[in-house]
Amino acid sequence: MKWKTAYGALLLSLVMVVTGCGNDTGSQKAAISEEKINVITTFYPIYEFARTIGGEDANVINLLPTGVEAHDWTPRSQDIIQTSKAQLFLYNGAGMEGWVPGFLKGLDQDSQVKPVEVSQGIDLIYTNEDDGHQHGHDHGGEAAAEEGHDHDHSGEAAAEEGYDHDHSGEAAAEEGHDHDHSGEAAAEEKQQAVDAKYVDPHTWVSPKSAQIMAENIYKSLAEADPDHADGYKERYEVLKEQLAALDQKFEQELAAFENRQIVVSHQAFGYLTRDYSLEQHAIMGLSPDAEPRAQDIVKLANTVRENNIRYIFFEELVSDQLAKTLAAETGVETLVLNPVEGLTKEQEASGENYFSLMENNLQNLKKALQ
């Protein structure tokens, strides 16, 4: 049968996806400053927002090297040593960095660094779908802690703590992810959080969520370094206006399309599609390493055909083989939809940033929805 052959090709492509993910951590990180507040960020969008708001008053250091996919990375002992000397540690939360609990346990006992979960306040998306990556990252943080420090921690305990913090909808609701809604809507949201096993962590991909993240970053900087609060506020207001304009542009330019469905390689666009009334169909799950099932591939190909979908979206930091195979099987083309988890080395060299990548996303969405 045709689909047996196609699925065989898809499985072969999957092997290429899993084995082809880079884990190079060769980028040289900046040094701790004795003159400025030191801010450690976990990956690119947080780094860009913190650096923009911090300006000349803050020394912002990103843990994730350029060109590395965020889901593939775990910290090293030198990252813990450096973070122990900083004043702020900004991480996304919502399950993105499953290694954080073990990482924080490994910090020097006299460290004054304040951890800030910048996704606080976002209306999180809960799901029962296995993310395929977050449990393992807890061990990475714990391993880094044990490699660099002589503390009494259990890797299993850290993993268990990471699961409770990052994946349990019930725990998330108890820890402050229970948002300000009223009546039946609030009750329904609570029940969804209790029932769900996982949280979609890709908050920053929507400009609406990015505005909340930027505000959290600004507040943390102003609180930690009140002497420069005026400068932080001034730069934050500029960033706030830029994000609001980007949000408005997405709303206005996507509203005109009757077609609202997109097919993506990695389920990273839940906040984007929710906030702008689109629907995503993903080849892989919340992690780009999650394996697709045969029946899911067949169903997805049928969805492409039945809805006259013309493009399959892929990402630049992970293999595009599955997207290309599905596109070839269904007779459509491929386009980039960037989850903005990091920059390629070429994008960094050419001066690309969150706004230029999101503008490219908007133009490619418009092309696909025509």
CSV table of C-alpha atoms in Angstrom, one decimal:
chain,number,residue,atom,x,y,z
A,1,MET,CA,0.0,0.0,0.0
A,2,LYS,CA,1.1,3.5,-0.7
A,3,TRP,CA,0.8,4.5,3.0
A,4,LYS,CA,3.0,1.7,4.2
A,5,THR,CA,5.7,3.0,2.0
A,6,ALA,CA,5.1,6.6,3.1
A,7,TYR,CA,5.0,5.6,6.7
A,8,GLY,CA,8.3,3.7,6.4
A,9,ALA,CA,9.8,6.9,5.0
A,10,LEU,CA,8.4,8.9,7.8
A,11,LEU,CA,9.9,6.5,10.4
A,12,LEU,CA,13.3,6.8,8.7
A,13,SER,CA,12.9,10.6,8.8
A,14,LEU,CA,12.1,10.4,12.5
A,15,VAL,CA,15.3,8.6,13.1
A,16,MET,CA,17.1,11.4,11.4
A,17,VAL,CA,15.2,14.0,13.5
A,18,VAL,CA,16.1,12.3,16.7
A,19,THR,CA,19.8,11.7,15.9
A,20,GLY,CA,20.3,14.9,14.0
A,21,CYS,CA,19.5,17.3,16.9
A,22,GLY,CA,22.6,19.3,17.7
A,23,ASN,CA,23.9,19.6,21.3
A,24,ASP,CA,26.9,21.8,20.7
A,25,THR,CA,27.5,24.1,23.6
A,26,GLY,CA,30.6,25.7,22.3
A,27,SER,CA,29.5,29.3,22.6
A,28,GLN,CA,31.5,31.4,25.0
A,29,LYS,CA,29.3,33.0,27.7
A,30,ALA,CA,29.9,36.5,29.0
A,31,ALA,CA,31.6,37.0,32.3
A,32,ILE,CA,30.0,38.2,35.6
A,33,SER,CA,30.3,41.9,36.0
A,34,GLU,CA,31.4,43.6,39.3
A,35,GLU,CA,29.9,46.9,38.2
A,36,LYS,CA,26.3,46.0,37.1
A,37,ILE,CA,23.4,43.8,38.1
A,38,ASN,CA,24.0,40.3,36.6
A,39,VAL,CA,21.0,38.7,35.0
A,40,ILE,CA,21.1,35.0,33.9
A,41,THR,CA,18.5,33.9,31.3
A,42,THR,CA,17.7,30.4,30.2
A,43,PHE,CA,17.0,30.9,26.4
A,44,TYR,CA,16.7,33.4,23.6
A,45,PRO,CA,13.4,35.4,24.0
A,46,ILE,CA,13.9,35.9,27.7
A,47,TYR,CA,17.4,37.0,27.0
A,48,GLU,CA,16.3,39.5,24.3
A,49,PHE,CA,13.6,41.1,26.4
A,50,ALA,CA,15.9,41.3,29.5
A,51,ARG,CA,18.8,42.8,27.4
A,52,THR,CA,16.4,45.3,25.9
A,53,ILE,CA,15.0,46.4,29.2
A,54,GLY,CA,18.3,46.2,31.0
A,55,GLY,CA,20.2,48.3,28.5
A,56,GLU,CA,23.5,49.7,29.7
A,57,ASP,CA,22.5,49.1,33.4
A,58,ALA,CA,22.4,45.3,33.3
A,59,ASN,CA,24.8,42.6,32.4
A,60,VAL,CA,22.6,39.9,30.8
A,61,ILE,CA,24.0,36.4,30.2
A,62,ASN,CA,22.1,33.8,28.2
A,63,LEU,CA,22.7,30.1,29.1
A,64,LEU,CA,21.5,28.6,25.8
A,65,PRO,CA,24.3,28.8,23.2
A,66,THR,CA,23.5,30.2,19.7
A,67,GLY,CA,22.3,27.6,17.3
A,68,VAL,CA,21.1,25.1,19.9
A,69,GLU,CA,17.5,23.9,20.1
A,70,ALA,CA,16.2,24.7,23.6
A,71,HIS,CA,14.6,21.3,24.1
A,72,ASP,CA,18.0,19.6,23.5
A,73,TRP,CA,20.0,21.5,26.1
A,74,THR,CA,20.8,20.9,29.8
A,75,PRO,CA,23.0,23.1,32.0
A,76,ARG,CA,26.7,22.3,32.9
A,77,SER,CA,28.4,22.8,36.2
A,78,GLN,CA,29.9,26.1,35.1
A,79,ASP,CA,26.4,27.4,34.5
A,80,ILE,CA,25.5,26.8,38.1
A,81,ILE,CA,28.7,28.4,39.3
A,82,GLN,CA,28.0,31.5,37.1
A,83,THR,CA,24.4,31.7,38.1
A,84,SER,CA,25.4,31.5,41.8
A,85,LYS,CA,27.2,34.8,41.4
A,86,ALA,CA,24.3,36.6,39.7
A,87,GLN,CA,21.5,38.7,41.2
A,88,LEU,CA,18.6,37.5,38.9
A,89,PHE,CA,17.8,34.2,37.3
A,90,LEU,CA,15.0,34.5,34.7
A,91,TYR,CA,13.4,31.4,33.4
A,92,ASN,CA,10.2,30.8,31.4
A,93,GLY,CA,8.6,28.1,33.7
A,94,ALA,CA,5.4,26.5,32.6
A,95,GLY,CA,7.3,23.3,32.1
A,96,MET,CA,9.8,24.6,29.6
A,97,GLU,CA,13.0,24.1,31.7
A,98,GLY,CA,12.4,20.9,33.6
A,99,TRP,CA,15.9,21.0,34.9
A,100,VAL,CA,15.4,24.2,36.9
A,101,PRO,CA,14.5,22.6,40.3
A,102,GLY,CA,17.7,20.6,40.4
A,103,PHE,CA,19.6,23.5,39.1
A,104,LEU,CA,18.4,25.8,41.8
A,105,LYS,CA,19.2,23.2,44.5
A,106,GLY,CA,22.8,23.2,43.2
A,107,LEU,CA,23.5,26.9,43.6
A,108,ASP,CA,26.0,28.0,46.2
A,109,GLN,CA,24.5,28.1,49.7
A,110,ASP,CA,25.5,31.8,50.0
A,111,SER,CA,24.1,32.8,46.6
A,112,GLN,CA,21.8,35.8,46.6
A,113,VAL,CA,20.4,35.2,43.1
A,114,LYS,CA,16.6,35.5,42.8
A,115,PRO,CA,14.8,33.1,40.5
A,116,VAL,CA,11.9,34.6,38.5
A,117,GLU,CA,9.4,32.6,36.5
A,118,VAL,CA,8.6,35.1,33.7
A,119,SER,CA,5.5,33.2,32.5
A,120,GLN,CA,3.6,34.0,35.7
A,121,GLY,CA,0.2,35.6,34.9
A,122,ILE,CA,-0.2,34.0,31.4
A,123,ASP,CA,-3.3,32.0,30.8
A,124,LEU,CA,-1.5,28.6,30.4
A,125,ILE,CA,-2.6,25.9,28.0
A,126,TYR,CA,-3.0,22.5,29.7
A,127,THR,CA,-2.9,19.2,27.8
A,128,ASN,CA,-2.9,15.5,28.3
A,129,GLU,CA,-0.4,14.9,25.5
A,130,ASP,CA,3.0,13.6,26.6
A,131,ASP,CA,5.7,16.2,25.9
A,132,GLY,CA,8.4,13.7,25.5
A,133,HIS,CA,11.2,15.7,27.0
A,134,GLN,CA,10.6,17.4,30.3
A,135,HIS,CA,11.2,14.6,32.8
A,136,GLY,CA,14.7,13.9,31.5
A,137,HIS,CA,15.8,17.5,31.8
A,138,ASP,CA,15.4,17.4,35.6
A,139,HIS,CA,18.3,15.0,35.7
A,140,GLY,CA,20.3,17.3,33.6
A,141,GLY,CA,20.0,20.1,36.2
A,142,GLU,CA,20.7,17.7,39.0
A,143,ALA,CA,23.7,16.3,37.2
A,144,ALA,CA,25.1,19.8,36.7
A,145,ALA,CA,24.6,20.5,40.4
A,146,GLU,CA,26.4,17.3,41.5
A,147,GLU,CA,29.2,17.8,38.9
A,148,GLY,CA,30.0,21.3,40.3
A,149,HIS,CA,29.1,21.2,44.0
A,150,ASP,CA,29.3,18.9,47.0
A,151,HIS,CA,25.6,18.9,48.0
A,152,ASP,CA,23.5,16.0,49.2
A,153,HIS,CA,20.8,15.7,46.6
A,154,SER,CA,19.0,12.8,45.0
A,155,GLY,CA,18.6,12.8,41.2
A,156,GLU,CA,15.4,10.9,41.6
A,157,ALA,CA,14.1,13.4,44.1
A,158,ALA,CA,14.9,16.2,41.8
A,159,ALA,CA,13.2,14.5,38.9
A,160,GLU,CA,10.2,13.9,41.0
A,161,GLU,CA,10.1,17.6,42.2
A,162,GLY,CA,10.6,18.7,38.6
A,163,TYR,CA,7.6,16.6,37.5
A,164,ASP,CA,5.4,18.0,40.3
A,165,HIS,CA,6.4,21.6,39.5
A,166,ASP,CA,6.4,21.5,35.8
A,167,HIS,CA,3.8,19.0,34.7
A,168,SER,CA,1.0,18.6,37.3
A,169,GLY,CA,-1.9,20.8,36.4
A,170,GLU,CA,-3.1,20.6,40.0
A,171,ALA,CA,0.2,21.8,41.4
A,172,ALA,CA,0.3,24.6,38.9
A,173,ALA,CA,-3.2,25.7,39.9
A,174,GLU,CA,-2.1,25.7,43.6
A,175,GLU,CA,1.1,27.6,42.9
A,176,GLY,CA,-0.5,30.6,41.3
A,177,HIS,CA,-1.5,29.5,37.8
A,178,ASP,CA,-5.2,29.8,38.8
A,179,HIS,CA,-6.0,32.9,36.9
A,180,ASP,CA,-8.5,35.7,37.6
A,181,HIS,CA,-11.7,34.5,36.1
A,182,SER,CA,-15.2,34.3,37.6
A,183,GLY,CA,-18.0,31.9,37.9
A,184,GLU,CA,-18.3,28.8,35.8
A,185,ALA,CA,-15.3,29.7,33.5
A,186,ALA,CA,-13.0,29.7,36.5
A,187,ALA,CA,-14.4,26.4,37.8
A,188,GLU,CA,-13.9,24.9,34.3
A,189,GLU,CA,-10.4,26.1,34.0
A,190,LYS,CA,-9.5,24.7,37.5
A,191,GLN,CA,-10.9,21.3,36.5
A,192,GLN,CA,-8.9,21.4,33.2
A,193,ALA,CA,-5.7,22.1,35.2
A,194,VAL,CA,-6.5,19.2,37.6
A,195,ASP,CA,-7.2,16.8,34.8
A,196,ALA,CA,-4.3,17.7,32.6
A,197,LYS,CA,-0.8,16.1,32.9
A,198,TYR,CA,1.2,18.7,31.0
A,199,VAL,CA,1.5,22.4,30.3
A,200,ASP,CA,2.3,23.8,26.9
A,201,PRO,CA,5.4,25.9,27.7
A,202,HIS,CA,5.7,27.8,24.4
A,203,THR,CA,4.2,31.0,25.9
A,204,TRP,CA,6.5,33.6,24.1
A,205,VAL,CA,5.4,32.6,20.6
A,206,SER,CA,2.3,34.8,21.0
A,207,PRO,CA,2.9,38.5,21.2
A,208,LYS,CA,0.1,38.7,23.8
A,209,SER,CA,1.9,36.4,26.2
A,210,ALA,CA,5.2,38.1,25.3
A,211,GLN,CA,3.8,41.4,26.7
A,212,ILE,CA,3.2,39.7,30.1
A,213,MET,CA,6.7,38.2,30.1
A,214,ALA,CA,8.3,41.6,29.3
A,215,GLU,CA,6.4,43.2,32.2
A,216,ASN,CA,7.5,40.5,34.6
A,217,ILE,CA,11.1,41.0,33.5
A,218,TYR,CA,10.8,44.7,34.0
A,219,LYS,CA,9.4,44.4,37.5
A,220,SER,CA,12.1,42.0,38.5
A,221,LEU,CA,14.9,44.3,37.3
A,222,ALA,CA,13.4,47.4,38.9
A,223,GLU,CA,13.0,45.5,42.2
A,224,ALA,CA,16.4,44.0,42.2
A,225,ASP,CA,18.2,47.2,41.1
A,226,PRO,CA,16.1,50.2,42.2
A,227,ASP,CA,18.9,52.7,41.5
A,228,HIS,CA,18.3,52.2,37.8
A,229,ALA,CA,14.5,51.7,37.9
A,230,ASP,CA,13.8,54.8,35.8
A,231,GLY,CA,16.0,53.5,33.0
A,232,TYR,CA,14.4,50.1,33.1
A,233,LYS,CA,10.9,51.7,33.0
A,234,GLU,CA,11.8,53.9,30.1
A,235,ARG,CA,13.2,51.0,28.0
A,236,TYR,CA,10.3,48.7,29.0
A,237,GLU,CA,7.7,51.2,27.8
A,238,VAL,CA,9.3,51.2,24.4
A,239,LEU,CA,9.4,47.4,24.3
A,240,LYS,CA,5.8,47.3,25.5
A,241,GLU,CA,4.7,49.5,22.7
A,242,GLN,CA,6.5,47.4,20.1
A,243,LEU,CA,4.9,44.2,21.4
A,244,ALA,CA,1.5,45.8,21.5
A,245,ALA,CA,1.9,46.9,17.9
A,246,LEU,CA,3.1,43.4,16.8
A,247,ASP,CA,0.0,42.0,18.6
A,248,GLN,CA,-2.3,44.4,16.8
A,249,LYS,CA,-0.7,43.6,13.4
A,250,PHE,CA,-1.2,39.8,14.0
A,251,GLU,CA,-4.8,40.4,14.9
A,252,GLN,CA,-5.6,42.7,11.9
A,253,GLU,CA,-3.7,40.8,9.2
A,254,LEU,CA,-4.8,37.3,10.2
A,255,ALA,CA,-8.5,38.2,10.7
A,256,ALA,CA,-9.3,38.4,7.0
A,257,PHE,CA,-8.6,34.7,6.2
A,258,GLU,CA,-11.4,32.2,6.0
A,259,ASN,CA,-8.9,29.3,6.3
A,260,ARG,CA,-7.8,29.0,9.9
A,261,GLN,CA,-5.8,25.7,9.9
A,262,ILE,CA,-2.1,25.2,9.8
A,263,VAL,CA,0.1,22.1,9.9
A,264,VAL,CA,3.4,22.3,11.9
A,265,SER,CA,6.2,19.9,12.6
A,266,HIS,CA,6.3,20.7,16.3
A,267,GLN,CA,3.4,21.6,18.6
A,268,ALA,CA,5.0,24.9,19.6
A,269,PHE,CA,2.3,27.3,18.4
A,270,GLY,CA,-0.6,26.7,20.8
A,271,TYR,CA,-0.5,30.2,22.3
A,272,LEU,CA,-0.2,31.8,18.9
A,273,THR,CA,-3.0,29.9,17.4
A,274,ARG,CA,-5.3,30.3,20.4
A,275,ASP,CA,-4.7,34.1,20.6
A,276,TYR,CA,-5.3,34.7,16.9
A,277,SER,CA,-8.1,32.1,16.4
A,278,LEU,CA,-6.1,29.6,14.3
A,279,GLU,CA,-5.9,25.8,14.7
A,280,GLN,CA,-2.6,23.9,14.6
A,281,HIS,CA,-2.2,20.3,13.6
A,282,ALA,CA,1.3,19.0,14.6
A,283,ILE,CA,3.4,16.1,13.3
A,284,MET,CA,5.2,15.9,16.7
A,285,GLY,CA,4.2,16.9,20.2
A,286,LEU,CA,5.3,19.6,22.6
A,287,SER,CA,8.9,18.4,22.2
A,288,PRO,CA,10.4,18.3,18.7
A,289,ASP,CA,11.7,14.8,19.6
A,290,ALA,CA,8.3,13.3,20.4
A,291,GLU,CA,7.6,10.4,18.1
A,292,PRO,CA,4.5,10.6,15.9
A,293,ARG,CA,2.3,7.5,15.7
A,294,ALA,CA,1.3,5.8,12.5
A,295,GLN,CA,-2.4,6.6,12.9
A,296,ASP,CA,-1.6,10.2,13.7
A,297,ILE,CA,0.4,10.5,10.5
A,298,VAL,CA,-2.4,9.0,8.4
A,299,LYS,CA,-4.9,11.3,10.1
A,300,LEU,CA,-2.7,14.4,9.5
A,301,ALA,CA,-2.3,13.5,5.8
A,302,ASN,CA,-6.1,13.2,5.5
A,303,THR,CA,-6.5,16.6,7.2
A,304,VAL,CA,-4.1,18.2,4.7
A,305,ARG,CA,-6.0,16.8,1.8
A,306,GLU,CA,-9.5,17.4,3.1
A,307,ASN,CA,-8.8,21.0,4.1
A,308,ASN,CA,-6.8,22.0,1.0
A,309,ILE,CA,-3.8,22.9,3.2
A,310,ARG,CA,-1.0,24.1,0.9
A,311,TYR,CA,2.0,24.3,3.2
A,312,ILE,CA,3.6,22.2,6.0
A,313,PHE,CA,5.5,24.4,8.4
A,314,PHE,CA,9.0,23.3,9.7
A,315,GLU,CA,11.6,24.9,12.0
A,316,GLU,CA,15.2,25.8,11.4
A,317,LEU,CA,16.8,24.4,14.5
A,318,VAL,CA,15.4,20.9,14.1
A,319,SER,CA,15.4,18.5,11.2
A,320,ASP,CA,12.8,19.3,8.5
A,321,GLN,CA,12.7,15.7,7.1
A,322,LEU,CA,9.3,14.8,8.6
A,323,ALA,CA,7.7,18.0,7.3
A,324,LYS,CA,9.2,17.4,3.8
A,325,THR,CA,8.1,13.8,3.7
A,326,LEU,CA,4.6,14.7,4.7
A,327,ALA,CA,4.6,17.5,2.2
A,328,ALA,CA,5.8,15.3,-0.6
A,329,GLU,CA,3.2,12.6,0.2
A,330,THR,CA,0.4,15.1,0.2
A,331,GLY,CA,1.6,17.2,-2.8
A,332,VAL,CA,2.1,20.4,-0.9
A,333,GLU,CA,5.1,22.7,-0.1
A,334,THR,CA,7.0,23.6,3.0
A,335,LEU,CA,7.5,26.9,4.8
A,336,VAL,CA,9.3,28.1,8.0
A,337,LEU,CA,7.3,28.9,11.1
A,338,ASN,CA,9.8,29.8,13.8
A,339,PRO,CA,9.1,29.1,17.5
A,340,VAL,CA,11.7,31.7,18.3
A,341,GLU,CA,13.4,29.5,20.9
A,342,GLY,CA,16.8,30.6,19.7
A,343,LEU,CA,18.7,32.1,16.8
A,344,THR,CA,20.8,30.3,14.2
A,345,LYS,CA,24.4,31.5,14.0
A,346,GLU,CA,23.5,33.1,10.6
A,347,GLN,CA,20.5,34.9,12.1
A,348,GLU,CA,22.6,36.2,14.9
A,349,ALA,CA,25.3,37.4,12.5
A,350,SER,CA,22.7,39.2,10.3
A,351,GLY,CA,21.1,41.0,13.3
A,352,GLU,CA,17.8,39.1,13.4
A,353,ASN,CA,15.7,39.4,16.6
A,354,TYR,CA,12.3,38.4,18.1
A,355,PHE,CA,10.5,41.1,16.0
A,356,SER,CA,12.0,40.2,12.7
A,357,LEU,CA,11.4,36.5,13.2
A,358,MET,CA,7.8,37.1,14.3
A,359,GLU,CA,7.3,39.4,11.2
A,360,ASN,CA,8.6,36.5,9.0
A,361,ASN,CA,6.2,34.2,10.8
A,362,LEU,CA,3.3,36.5,10.1
A,363,GLN,CA,4.1,36.8,6.4
A,364,ASN,CA,4.4,33.0,6.1
A,365,LEU,CA,1.2,32.4,7.9
A,366,LYS,CA,-0.6,34.8,5.5
A,367,LYS,CA,0.9,32.9,2.6
A,368,ALA,CA,-0.2,29.5,4.0
A,369,LEU,CA,-3.8,30.7,4.8
A,370,GLN,CA,-4.5,32.2,1.4
